[in-house]
Tab-separated table of C-alpha atoms and ligand atoms in Angstrom:
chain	number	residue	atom	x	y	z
A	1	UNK	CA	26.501	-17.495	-12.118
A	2	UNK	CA	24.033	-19.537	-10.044
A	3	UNK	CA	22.698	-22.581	-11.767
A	4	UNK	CA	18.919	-21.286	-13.227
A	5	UNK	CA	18.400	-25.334	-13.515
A	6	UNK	CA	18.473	-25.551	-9.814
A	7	UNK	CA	16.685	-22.856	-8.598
A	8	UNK	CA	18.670	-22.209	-5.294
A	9	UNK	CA	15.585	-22.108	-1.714
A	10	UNK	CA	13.963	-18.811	-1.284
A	11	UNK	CA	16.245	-17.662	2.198
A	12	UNK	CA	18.908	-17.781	-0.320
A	13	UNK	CA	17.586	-16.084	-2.872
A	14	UNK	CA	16.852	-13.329	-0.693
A	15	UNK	CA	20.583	-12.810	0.025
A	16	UNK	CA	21.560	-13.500	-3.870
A	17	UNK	CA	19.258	-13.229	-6.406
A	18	UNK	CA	19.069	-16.207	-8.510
A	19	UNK	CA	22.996	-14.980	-9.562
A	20	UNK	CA	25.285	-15.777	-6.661
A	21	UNK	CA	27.937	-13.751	-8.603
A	22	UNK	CA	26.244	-11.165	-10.265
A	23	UNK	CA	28.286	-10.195	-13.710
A	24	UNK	CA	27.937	-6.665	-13.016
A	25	UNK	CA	30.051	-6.979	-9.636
A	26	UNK	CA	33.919	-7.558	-10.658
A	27	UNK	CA	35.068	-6.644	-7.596
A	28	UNK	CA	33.663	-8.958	-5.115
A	29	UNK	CA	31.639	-6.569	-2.987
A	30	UNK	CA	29.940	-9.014	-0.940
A	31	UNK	CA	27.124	-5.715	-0.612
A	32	UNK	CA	26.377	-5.152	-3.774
A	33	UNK	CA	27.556	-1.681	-5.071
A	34	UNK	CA	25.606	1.410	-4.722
A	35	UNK	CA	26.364	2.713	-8.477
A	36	UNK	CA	25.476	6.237	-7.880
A	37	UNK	CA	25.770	7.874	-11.619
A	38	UNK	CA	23.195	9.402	-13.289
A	39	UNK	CA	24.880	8.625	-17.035
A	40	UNK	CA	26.953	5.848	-18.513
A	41	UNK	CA	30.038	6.516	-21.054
A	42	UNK	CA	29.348	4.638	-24.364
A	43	UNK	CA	32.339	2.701	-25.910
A	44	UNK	CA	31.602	3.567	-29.446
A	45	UNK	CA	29.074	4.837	-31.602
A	46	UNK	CA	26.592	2.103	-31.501
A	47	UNK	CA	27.696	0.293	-28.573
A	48	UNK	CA	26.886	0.081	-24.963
A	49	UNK	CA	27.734	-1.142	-21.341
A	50	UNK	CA	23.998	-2.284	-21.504
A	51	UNK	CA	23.706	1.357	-19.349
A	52	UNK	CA	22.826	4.279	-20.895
A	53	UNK	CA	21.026	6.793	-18.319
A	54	UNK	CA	19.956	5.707	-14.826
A	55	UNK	CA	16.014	6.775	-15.120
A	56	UNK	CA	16.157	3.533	-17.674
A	57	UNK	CA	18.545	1.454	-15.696
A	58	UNK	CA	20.723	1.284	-13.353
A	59	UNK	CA	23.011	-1.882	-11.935
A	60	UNK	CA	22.358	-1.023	-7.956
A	61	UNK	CA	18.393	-1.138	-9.457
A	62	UNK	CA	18.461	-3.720	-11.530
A	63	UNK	CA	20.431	-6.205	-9.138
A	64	UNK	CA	17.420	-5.661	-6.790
A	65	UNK	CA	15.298	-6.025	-9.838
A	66	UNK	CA	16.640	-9.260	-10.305
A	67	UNK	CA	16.217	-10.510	-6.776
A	68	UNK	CA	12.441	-9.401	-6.712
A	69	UNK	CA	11.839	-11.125	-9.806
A	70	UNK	CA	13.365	-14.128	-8.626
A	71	UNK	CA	11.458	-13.976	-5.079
A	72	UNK	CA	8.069	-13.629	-7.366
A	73	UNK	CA	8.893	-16.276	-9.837
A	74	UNK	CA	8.180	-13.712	-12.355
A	75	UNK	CA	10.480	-12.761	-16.006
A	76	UNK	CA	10.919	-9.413	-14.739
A	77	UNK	CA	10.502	-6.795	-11.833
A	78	UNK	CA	10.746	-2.680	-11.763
A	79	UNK	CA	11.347	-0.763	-8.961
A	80	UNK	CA	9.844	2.767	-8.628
A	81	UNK	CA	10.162	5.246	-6.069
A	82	UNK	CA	7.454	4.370	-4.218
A	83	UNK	CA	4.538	1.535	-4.515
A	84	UNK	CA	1.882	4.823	-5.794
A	85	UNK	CA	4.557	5.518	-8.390
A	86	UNK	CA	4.702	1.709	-9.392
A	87	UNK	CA	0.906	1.454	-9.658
A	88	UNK	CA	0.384	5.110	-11.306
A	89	UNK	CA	3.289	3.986	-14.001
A	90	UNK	CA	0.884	0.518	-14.441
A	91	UNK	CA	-2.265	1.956	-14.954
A	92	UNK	CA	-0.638	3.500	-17.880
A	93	UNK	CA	-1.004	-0.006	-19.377
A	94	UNK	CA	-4.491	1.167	-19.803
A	95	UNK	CA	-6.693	3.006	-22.127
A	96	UNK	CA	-9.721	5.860	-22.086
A	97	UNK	CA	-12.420	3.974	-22.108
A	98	UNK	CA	-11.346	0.919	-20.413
A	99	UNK	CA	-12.893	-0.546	-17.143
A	100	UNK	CA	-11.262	-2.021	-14.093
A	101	UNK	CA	-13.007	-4.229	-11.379
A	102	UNK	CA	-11.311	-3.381	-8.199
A	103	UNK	CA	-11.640	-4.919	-4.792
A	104	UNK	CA	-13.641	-1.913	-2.816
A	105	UNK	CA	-11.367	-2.294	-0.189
A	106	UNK	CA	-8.353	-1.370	-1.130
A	107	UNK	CA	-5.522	0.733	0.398
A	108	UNK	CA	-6.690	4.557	0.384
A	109	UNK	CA	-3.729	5.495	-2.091
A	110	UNK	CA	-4.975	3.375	-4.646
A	111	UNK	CA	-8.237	3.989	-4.560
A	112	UNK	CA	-7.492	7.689	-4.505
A	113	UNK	CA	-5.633	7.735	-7.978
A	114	UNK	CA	-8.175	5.736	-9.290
A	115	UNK	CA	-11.010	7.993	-8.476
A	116	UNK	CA	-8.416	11.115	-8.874
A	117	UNK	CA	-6.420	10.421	-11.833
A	118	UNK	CA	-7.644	7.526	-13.684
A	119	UNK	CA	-11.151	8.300	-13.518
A	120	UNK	CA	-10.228	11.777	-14.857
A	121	UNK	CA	-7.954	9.779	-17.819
A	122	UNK	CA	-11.486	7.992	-18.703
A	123	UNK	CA	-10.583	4.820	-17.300
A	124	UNK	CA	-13.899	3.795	-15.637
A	125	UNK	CA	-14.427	1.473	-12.101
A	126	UNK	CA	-16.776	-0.826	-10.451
A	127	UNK	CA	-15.322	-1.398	-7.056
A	128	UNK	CA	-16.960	-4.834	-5.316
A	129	UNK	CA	-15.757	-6.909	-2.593
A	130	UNK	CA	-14.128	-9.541	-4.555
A	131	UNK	CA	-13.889	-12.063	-1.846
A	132	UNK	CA	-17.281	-12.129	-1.529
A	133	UNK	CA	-19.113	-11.097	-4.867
A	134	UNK	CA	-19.309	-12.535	-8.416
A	135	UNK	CA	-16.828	-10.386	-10.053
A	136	UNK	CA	-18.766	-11.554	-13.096
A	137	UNK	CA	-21.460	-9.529	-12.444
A	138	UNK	CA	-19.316	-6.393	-13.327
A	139	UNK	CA	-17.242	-7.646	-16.436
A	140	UNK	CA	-18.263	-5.694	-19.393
A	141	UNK	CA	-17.866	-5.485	-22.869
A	142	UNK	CA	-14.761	-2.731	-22.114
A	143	UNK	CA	-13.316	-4.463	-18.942
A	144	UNK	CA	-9.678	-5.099	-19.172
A	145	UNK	CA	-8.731	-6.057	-15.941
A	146	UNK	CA	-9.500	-7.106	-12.192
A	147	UNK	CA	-7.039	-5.128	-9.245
A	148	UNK	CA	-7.209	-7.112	-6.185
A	149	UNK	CA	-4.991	-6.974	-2.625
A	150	UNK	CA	-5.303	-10.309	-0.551
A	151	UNK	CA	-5.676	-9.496	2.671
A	152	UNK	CA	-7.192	-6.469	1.910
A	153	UNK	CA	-6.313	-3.163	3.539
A	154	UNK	CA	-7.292	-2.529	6.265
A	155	UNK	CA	-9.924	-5.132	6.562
A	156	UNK	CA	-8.198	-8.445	6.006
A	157	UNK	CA	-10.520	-9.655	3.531
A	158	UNK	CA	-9.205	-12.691	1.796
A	159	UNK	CA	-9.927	-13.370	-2.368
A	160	UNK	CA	-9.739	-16.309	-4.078
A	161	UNK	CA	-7.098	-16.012	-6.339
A	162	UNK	CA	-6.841	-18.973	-8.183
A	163	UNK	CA	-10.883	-18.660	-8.639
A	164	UNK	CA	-10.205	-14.896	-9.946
A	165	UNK	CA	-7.202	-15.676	-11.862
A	166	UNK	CA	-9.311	-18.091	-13.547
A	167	UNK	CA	-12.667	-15.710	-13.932
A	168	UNK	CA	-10.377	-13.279	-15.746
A	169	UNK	CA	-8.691	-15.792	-18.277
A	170	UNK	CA	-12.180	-16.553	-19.336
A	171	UNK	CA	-12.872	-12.912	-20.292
A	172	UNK	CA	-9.380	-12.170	-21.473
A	173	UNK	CA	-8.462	-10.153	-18.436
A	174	UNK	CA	-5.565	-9.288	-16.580
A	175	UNK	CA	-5.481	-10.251	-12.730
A	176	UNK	CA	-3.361	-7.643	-10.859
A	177	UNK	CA	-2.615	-8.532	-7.303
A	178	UNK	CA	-0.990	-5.647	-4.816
A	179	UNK	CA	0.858	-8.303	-2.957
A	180	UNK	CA	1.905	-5.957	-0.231
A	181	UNK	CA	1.093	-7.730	2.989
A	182	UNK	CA	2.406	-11.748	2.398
A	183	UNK	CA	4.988	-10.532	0.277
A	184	UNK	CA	6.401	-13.686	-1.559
A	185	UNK	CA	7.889	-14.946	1.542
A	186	UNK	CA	3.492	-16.029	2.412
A	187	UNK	CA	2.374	-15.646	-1.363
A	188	UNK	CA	3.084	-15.718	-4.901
A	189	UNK	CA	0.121	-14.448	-6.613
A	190	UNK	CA	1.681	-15.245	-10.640
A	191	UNK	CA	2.272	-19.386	-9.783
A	192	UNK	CA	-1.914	-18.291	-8.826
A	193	UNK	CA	-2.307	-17.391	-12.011
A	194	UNK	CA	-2.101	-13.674	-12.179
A	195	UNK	CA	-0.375	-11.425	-14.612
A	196	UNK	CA	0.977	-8.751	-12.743
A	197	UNK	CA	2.034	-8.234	-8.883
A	198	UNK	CA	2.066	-5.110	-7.661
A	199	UNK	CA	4.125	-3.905	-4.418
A	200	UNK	CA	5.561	-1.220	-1.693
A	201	UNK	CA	8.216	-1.820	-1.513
A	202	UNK	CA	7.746	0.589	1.756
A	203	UNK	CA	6.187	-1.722	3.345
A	204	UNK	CA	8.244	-5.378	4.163
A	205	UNK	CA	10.521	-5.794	1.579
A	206	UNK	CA	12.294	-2.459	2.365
A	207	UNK	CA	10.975	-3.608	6.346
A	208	UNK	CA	12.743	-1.011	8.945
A	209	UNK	CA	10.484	1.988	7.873
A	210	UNK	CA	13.592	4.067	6.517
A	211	UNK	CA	12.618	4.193	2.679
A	212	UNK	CA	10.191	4.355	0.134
A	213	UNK	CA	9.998	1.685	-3.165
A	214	UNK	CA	7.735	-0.171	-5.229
A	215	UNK	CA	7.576	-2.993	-7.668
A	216	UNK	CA	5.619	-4.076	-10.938
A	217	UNK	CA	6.131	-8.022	-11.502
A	218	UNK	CA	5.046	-9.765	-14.288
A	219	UNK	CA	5.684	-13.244	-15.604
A	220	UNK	CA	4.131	-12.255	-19.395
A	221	UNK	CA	6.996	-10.645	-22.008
A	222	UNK	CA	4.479	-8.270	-23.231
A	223	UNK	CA	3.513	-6.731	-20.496
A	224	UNK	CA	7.230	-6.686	-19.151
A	225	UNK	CA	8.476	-4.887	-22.429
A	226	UNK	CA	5.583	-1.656	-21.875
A	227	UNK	CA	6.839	-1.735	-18.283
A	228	UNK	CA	10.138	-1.035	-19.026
A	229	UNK	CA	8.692	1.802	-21.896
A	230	UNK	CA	6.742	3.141	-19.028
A	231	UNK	CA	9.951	3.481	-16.936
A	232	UNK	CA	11.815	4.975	-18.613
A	233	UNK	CA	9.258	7.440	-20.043
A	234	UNK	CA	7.202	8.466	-16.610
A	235	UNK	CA	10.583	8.346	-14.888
A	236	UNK	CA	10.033	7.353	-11.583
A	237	UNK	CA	12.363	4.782	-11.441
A	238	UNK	CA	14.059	3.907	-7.472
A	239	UNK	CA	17.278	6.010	-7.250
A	240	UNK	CA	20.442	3.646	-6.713
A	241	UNK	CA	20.587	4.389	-2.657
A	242	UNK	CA	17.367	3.018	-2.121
A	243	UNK	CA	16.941	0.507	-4.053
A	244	UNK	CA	20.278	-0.818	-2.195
A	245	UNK	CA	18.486	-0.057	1.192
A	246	UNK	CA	15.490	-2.481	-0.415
A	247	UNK	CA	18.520	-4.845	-1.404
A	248	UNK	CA	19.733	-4.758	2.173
A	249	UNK	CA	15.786	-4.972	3.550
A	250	UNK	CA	15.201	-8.010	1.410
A	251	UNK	CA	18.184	-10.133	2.725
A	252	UNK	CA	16.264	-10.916	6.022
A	253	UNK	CA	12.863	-10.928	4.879
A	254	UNK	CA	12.214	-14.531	6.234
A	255	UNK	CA	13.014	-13.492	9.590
A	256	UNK	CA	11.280	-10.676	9.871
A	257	UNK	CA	8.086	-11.744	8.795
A	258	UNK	CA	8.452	-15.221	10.760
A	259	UNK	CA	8.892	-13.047	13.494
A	260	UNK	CA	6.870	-10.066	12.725
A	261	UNK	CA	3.689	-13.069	12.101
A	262	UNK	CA	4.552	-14.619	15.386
A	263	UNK	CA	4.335	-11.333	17.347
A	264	UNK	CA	0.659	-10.291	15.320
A	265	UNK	CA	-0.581	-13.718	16.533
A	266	UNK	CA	0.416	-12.844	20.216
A	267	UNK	CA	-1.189	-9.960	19.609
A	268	UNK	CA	-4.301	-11.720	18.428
A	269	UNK	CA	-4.258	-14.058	21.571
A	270	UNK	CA	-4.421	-10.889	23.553
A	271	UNK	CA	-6.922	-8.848	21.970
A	272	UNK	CA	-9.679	-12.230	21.581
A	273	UNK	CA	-9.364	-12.291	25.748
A	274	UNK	CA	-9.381	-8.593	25.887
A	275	UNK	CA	-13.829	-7.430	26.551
A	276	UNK	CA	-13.110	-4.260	25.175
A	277	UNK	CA	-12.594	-5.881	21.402
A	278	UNK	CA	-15.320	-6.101	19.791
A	279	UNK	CA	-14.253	-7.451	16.309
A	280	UNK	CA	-11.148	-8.881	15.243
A	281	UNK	CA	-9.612	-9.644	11.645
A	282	UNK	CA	-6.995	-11.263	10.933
A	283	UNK	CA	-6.848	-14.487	8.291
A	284	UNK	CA	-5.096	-16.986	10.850
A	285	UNK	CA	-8.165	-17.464	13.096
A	286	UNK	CA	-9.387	-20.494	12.390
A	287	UNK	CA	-12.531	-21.355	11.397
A	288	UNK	CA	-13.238	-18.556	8.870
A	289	UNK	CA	-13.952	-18.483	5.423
A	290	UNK	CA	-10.884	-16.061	4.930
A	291	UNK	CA	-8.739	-18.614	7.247
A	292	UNK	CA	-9.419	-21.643	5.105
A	293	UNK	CA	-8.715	-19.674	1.851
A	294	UNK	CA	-5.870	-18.227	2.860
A	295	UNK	CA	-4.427	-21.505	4.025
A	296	UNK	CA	-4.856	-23.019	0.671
A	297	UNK	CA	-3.124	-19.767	-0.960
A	298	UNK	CA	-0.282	-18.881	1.292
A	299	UNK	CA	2.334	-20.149	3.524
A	300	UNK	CA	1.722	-17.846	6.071
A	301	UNK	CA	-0.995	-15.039	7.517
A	302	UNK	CA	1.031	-12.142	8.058
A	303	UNK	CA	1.247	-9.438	10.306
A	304	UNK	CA	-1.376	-7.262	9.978
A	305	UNK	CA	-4.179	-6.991	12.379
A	306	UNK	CA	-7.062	-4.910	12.584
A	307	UNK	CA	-10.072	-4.600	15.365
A	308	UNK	CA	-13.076	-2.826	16.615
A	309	UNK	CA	-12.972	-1.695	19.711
A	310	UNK	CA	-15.676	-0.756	22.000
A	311	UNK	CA	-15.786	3.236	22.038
A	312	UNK	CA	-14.209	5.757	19.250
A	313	UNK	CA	-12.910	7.463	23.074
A	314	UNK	CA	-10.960	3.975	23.365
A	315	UNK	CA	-9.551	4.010	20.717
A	316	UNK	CA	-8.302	7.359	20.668
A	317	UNK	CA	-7.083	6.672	24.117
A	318	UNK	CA	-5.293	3.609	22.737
A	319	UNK	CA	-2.885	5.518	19.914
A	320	UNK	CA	-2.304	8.394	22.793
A	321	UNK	CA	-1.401	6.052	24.951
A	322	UNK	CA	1.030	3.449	23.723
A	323	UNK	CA	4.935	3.473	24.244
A	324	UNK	CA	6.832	0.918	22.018
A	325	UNK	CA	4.101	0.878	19.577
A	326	UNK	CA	4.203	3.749	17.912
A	327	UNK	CA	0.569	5.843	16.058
A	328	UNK	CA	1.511	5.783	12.425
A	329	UNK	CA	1.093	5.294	9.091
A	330	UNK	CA	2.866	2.382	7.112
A	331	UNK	CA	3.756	-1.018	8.072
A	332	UNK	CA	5.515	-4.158	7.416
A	333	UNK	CA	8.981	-2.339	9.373
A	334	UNK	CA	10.837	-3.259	12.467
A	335	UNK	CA	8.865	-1.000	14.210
A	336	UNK	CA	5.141	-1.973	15.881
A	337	UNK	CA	2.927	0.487	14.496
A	338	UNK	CA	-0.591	1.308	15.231
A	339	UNK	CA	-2.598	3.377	12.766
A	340	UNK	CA	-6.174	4.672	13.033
A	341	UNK	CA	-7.864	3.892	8.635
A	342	UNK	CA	-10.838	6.603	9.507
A	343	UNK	CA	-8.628	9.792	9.648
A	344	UNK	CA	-5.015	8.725	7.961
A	345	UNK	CA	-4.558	5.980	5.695
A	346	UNK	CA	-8.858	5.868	4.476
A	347	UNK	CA	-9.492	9.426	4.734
A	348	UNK	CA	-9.559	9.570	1.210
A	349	UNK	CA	-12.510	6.536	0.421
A	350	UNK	CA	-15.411	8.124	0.471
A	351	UNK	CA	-17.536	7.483	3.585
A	352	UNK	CA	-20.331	5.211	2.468
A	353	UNK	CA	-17.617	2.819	0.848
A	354	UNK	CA	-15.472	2.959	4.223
A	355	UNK	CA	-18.813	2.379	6.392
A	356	UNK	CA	-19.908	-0.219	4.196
A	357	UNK	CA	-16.763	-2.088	4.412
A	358	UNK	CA	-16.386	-1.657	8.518
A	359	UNK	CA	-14.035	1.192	8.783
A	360	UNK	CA	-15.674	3.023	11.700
A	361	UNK	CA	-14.310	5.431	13.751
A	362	UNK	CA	-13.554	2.617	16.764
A	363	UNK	CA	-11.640	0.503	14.155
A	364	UNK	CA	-7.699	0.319	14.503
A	365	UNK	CA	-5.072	-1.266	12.058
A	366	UNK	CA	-1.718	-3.162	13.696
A	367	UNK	CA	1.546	-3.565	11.878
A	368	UNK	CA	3.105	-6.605	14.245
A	369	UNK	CA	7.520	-5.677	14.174
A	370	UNK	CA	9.998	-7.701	15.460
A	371	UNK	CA	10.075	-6.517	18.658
A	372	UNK	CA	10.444	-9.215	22.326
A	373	UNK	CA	6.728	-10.298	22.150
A	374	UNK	CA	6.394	-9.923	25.742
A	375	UNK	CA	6.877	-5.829	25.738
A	376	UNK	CA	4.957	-5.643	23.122
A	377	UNK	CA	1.573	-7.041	24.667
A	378	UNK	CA	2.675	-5.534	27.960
A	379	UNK	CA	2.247	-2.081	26.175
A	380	UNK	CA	-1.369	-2.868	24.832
A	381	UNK	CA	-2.222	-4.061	28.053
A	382	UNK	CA	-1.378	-0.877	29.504
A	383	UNK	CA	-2.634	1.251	26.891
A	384	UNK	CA	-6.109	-0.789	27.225
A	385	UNK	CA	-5.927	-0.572	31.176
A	386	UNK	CA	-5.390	2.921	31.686
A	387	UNK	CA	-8.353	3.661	29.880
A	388	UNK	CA	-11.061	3.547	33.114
A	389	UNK	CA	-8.590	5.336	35.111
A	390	UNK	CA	-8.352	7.972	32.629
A	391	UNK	CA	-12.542	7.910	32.836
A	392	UNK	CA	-12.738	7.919	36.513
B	1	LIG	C1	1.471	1.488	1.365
B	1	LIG	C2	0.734	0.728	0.352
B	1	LIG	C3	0.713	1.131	-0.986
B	1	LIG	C4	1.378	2.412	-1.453
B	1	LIG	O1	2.763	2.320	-1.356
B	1	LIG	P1	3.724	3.589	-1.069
B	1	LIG	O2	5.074	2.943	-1.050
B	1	LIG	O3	3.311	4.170	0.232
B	1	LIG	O4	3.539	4.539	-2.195
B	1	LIG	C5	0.034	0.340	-1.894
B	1	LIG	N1	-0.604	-0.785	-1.504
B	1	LIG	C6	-0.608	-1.201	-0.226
B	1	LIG	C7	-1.324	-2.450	0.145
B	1	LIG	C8	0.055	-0.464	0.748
B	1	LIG	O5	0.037	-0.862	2.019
């Protein structure tokens, strides 16, 4: 058992949990054990392994469980089959006739349930740009809860969240925070203040684009306890194979994203020098407000880019053309991928919301992998290059 007292440096905690010999491993696997049963034989009437049925729990699950809980600083964690599944299974923490504030740009999935399903289950919206307007404007007498992602997707907006943590304690809200693109290796959104993290799992922590997982963290009891109701009722818990992919993801998380954020701020170099940008966001350019906020949040900026370029023709030139990076959705993987919000991962937000928050059709999105740096601008250099020739 590790020592709890001394909570072991967050590298290692990626590789072990907080347990450096987890009970439920005997053997000495050094990887942990992919337990792939569906049921668990009961020693008696009345007594138990502590596993009954793997939609409730399962050790490959709940050993990655424990690590994300540990990497969050949270009481517990619950992986789902994907991050929709995770947030879909939250949002049964909710009631008809509740109201959520949510940031107005958030990724398309979630906005999609909540306009889809929610909306449909009488849970009502406001969405706002929280990173920019009073969320106090919208809190109501039925308002349970603010939904946030910092940096937004796709348009790296950057919240405050100590400032909303705070706004929602003083209406007796909860502060959810889809902490998707720092991941705890850049951010920890419940030492912020907030009650419940939200994650794909997809995305970084699984990092080499091979599975599909998502996470509910929460550092309150109560909310932990309906979790693990909703779990096991809605049943869309990870299977034992991927949540030991996630395991295996997880143990180089540091890397990647040290390397992943140095290869998105090569990128960034690039593109600033490159006439044919017209915008480009991304928290680590200094001298923003999202820049200074983000500093004073985070330990890092992340990977994600997104920018404007000069002519929708460009930029459908641009995902035709590239050769390493790859026209696709996700991110946070190995792999450098380029998608384009207006047609795949946005489609969904309806188009006054998507114009109002910038998503034209000349806007791209950049997920930075771990790639040599140098072939990786050498391919957006070509890919911007070829364009007059293709003209001509
Ligand atoms: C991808 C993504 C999701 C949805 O996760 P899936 O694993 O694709 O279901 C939610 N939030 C953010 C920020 C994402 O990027």
């Amino acid at each position: 058992m590790g020592d709890r007292n001394t909570k072991l440096h967050f590298a290692t905690r990626c590789v072990y949990g907080d347990q450096l010999r987890p009970e439920e491993e005997p053997t000495g696997a050094i990887s942990f054990p992919i337990y792939q049963t569906a049921t668990f034989a009961h020693p008696a009437v009345g007594e138990s392994t502590g596993y009954d049925y793997s939609r409730l729990q399962n050790p490959t699950r709940r050993r990655l469980e424990q690590v994300v809980t540990s990497l969050e600083n949270g009481i517990d964690a619950l992986a789902f089959s994907s991050g929709m599944a995770a947030i879909t299974a939250m949002m049964e923490l909710f009631q008809p006739g509740d109201h959520l504030i949510a940031d107005s740009d958030l990724y398309g999935g979630s906005i999609r349930l909540f306009r889809n399903i929610c909306e449909k289950k009488g849970i009502a919206f406001s969405y706002v740009d929280c990173s920019r307007e009073n969320v106090e404007d919208y809190i109501g007498a039925r308002t349970r809860a603010i939904f946030i992602e910092t940096p937004t997707n796709p348009m790296m907006r950057v919240t405050d969240i100590r400032v909303m943590a705070e706004k929602a304690r003083r209406h007796g809200l909860l502060l959810i925070v889809d902490n998707t693109f720092l991941t705890p290796y850049f951010q920890n959104p419940l030492d912020l203040g907030a009650d419940l993290v939200v994650h794909s799992g997809t995305k970084f922590l699984g990092g080499h684009n091979d599975t599909l997982a998502g996470f509910v963290v929460t550092g309150s009891p109560d909310i932990a306890e309906r979790m693990r109701f909703l779990i096991k009722t809605v049943g869309s818990g990870l299977s034992p194979f991927d949540s030991w992919l996630v395991l295996r993801g997880i143990k180089t998380l540091p890397l990647r994203m040290e390397k992943a954020q140095e290869n998105a701020m090569a990128a960034v170099e690039y593109l600033q020098r490159e006439k044919k940008v017209k915008k480009l966001y991304y928290p680590g350019i200094a001298g923003t407000k999202a820049y200074e906020t983000c500093k004073g949040q985070a330990r890092g900026f992340g990977s994600m880019l997104t920018f404007e370029v000069e002519s929708r023709e460009l930029a459908l030139h641009i995902l035709k053309s590239v050769r390493l990076i790859r026209f696709a959705e996700s991110l946070g993987g190995t792999e450098t991928l380029m998608t384009y919000p207006v047609t795949q991962t946005h489609a969904d937000v309806p188009e006054e919301v998507r114009l109002a928050n910038g998503i034209t059709d000349r806007v791209l999105r950049l997920s930075a992998g771990v790639e040599d740096k140098e072939d990786l601008l050498a391919d957006l250099k070509q890919a911007f290059e070829s364009f007059e020739g293709c003209k001509r």
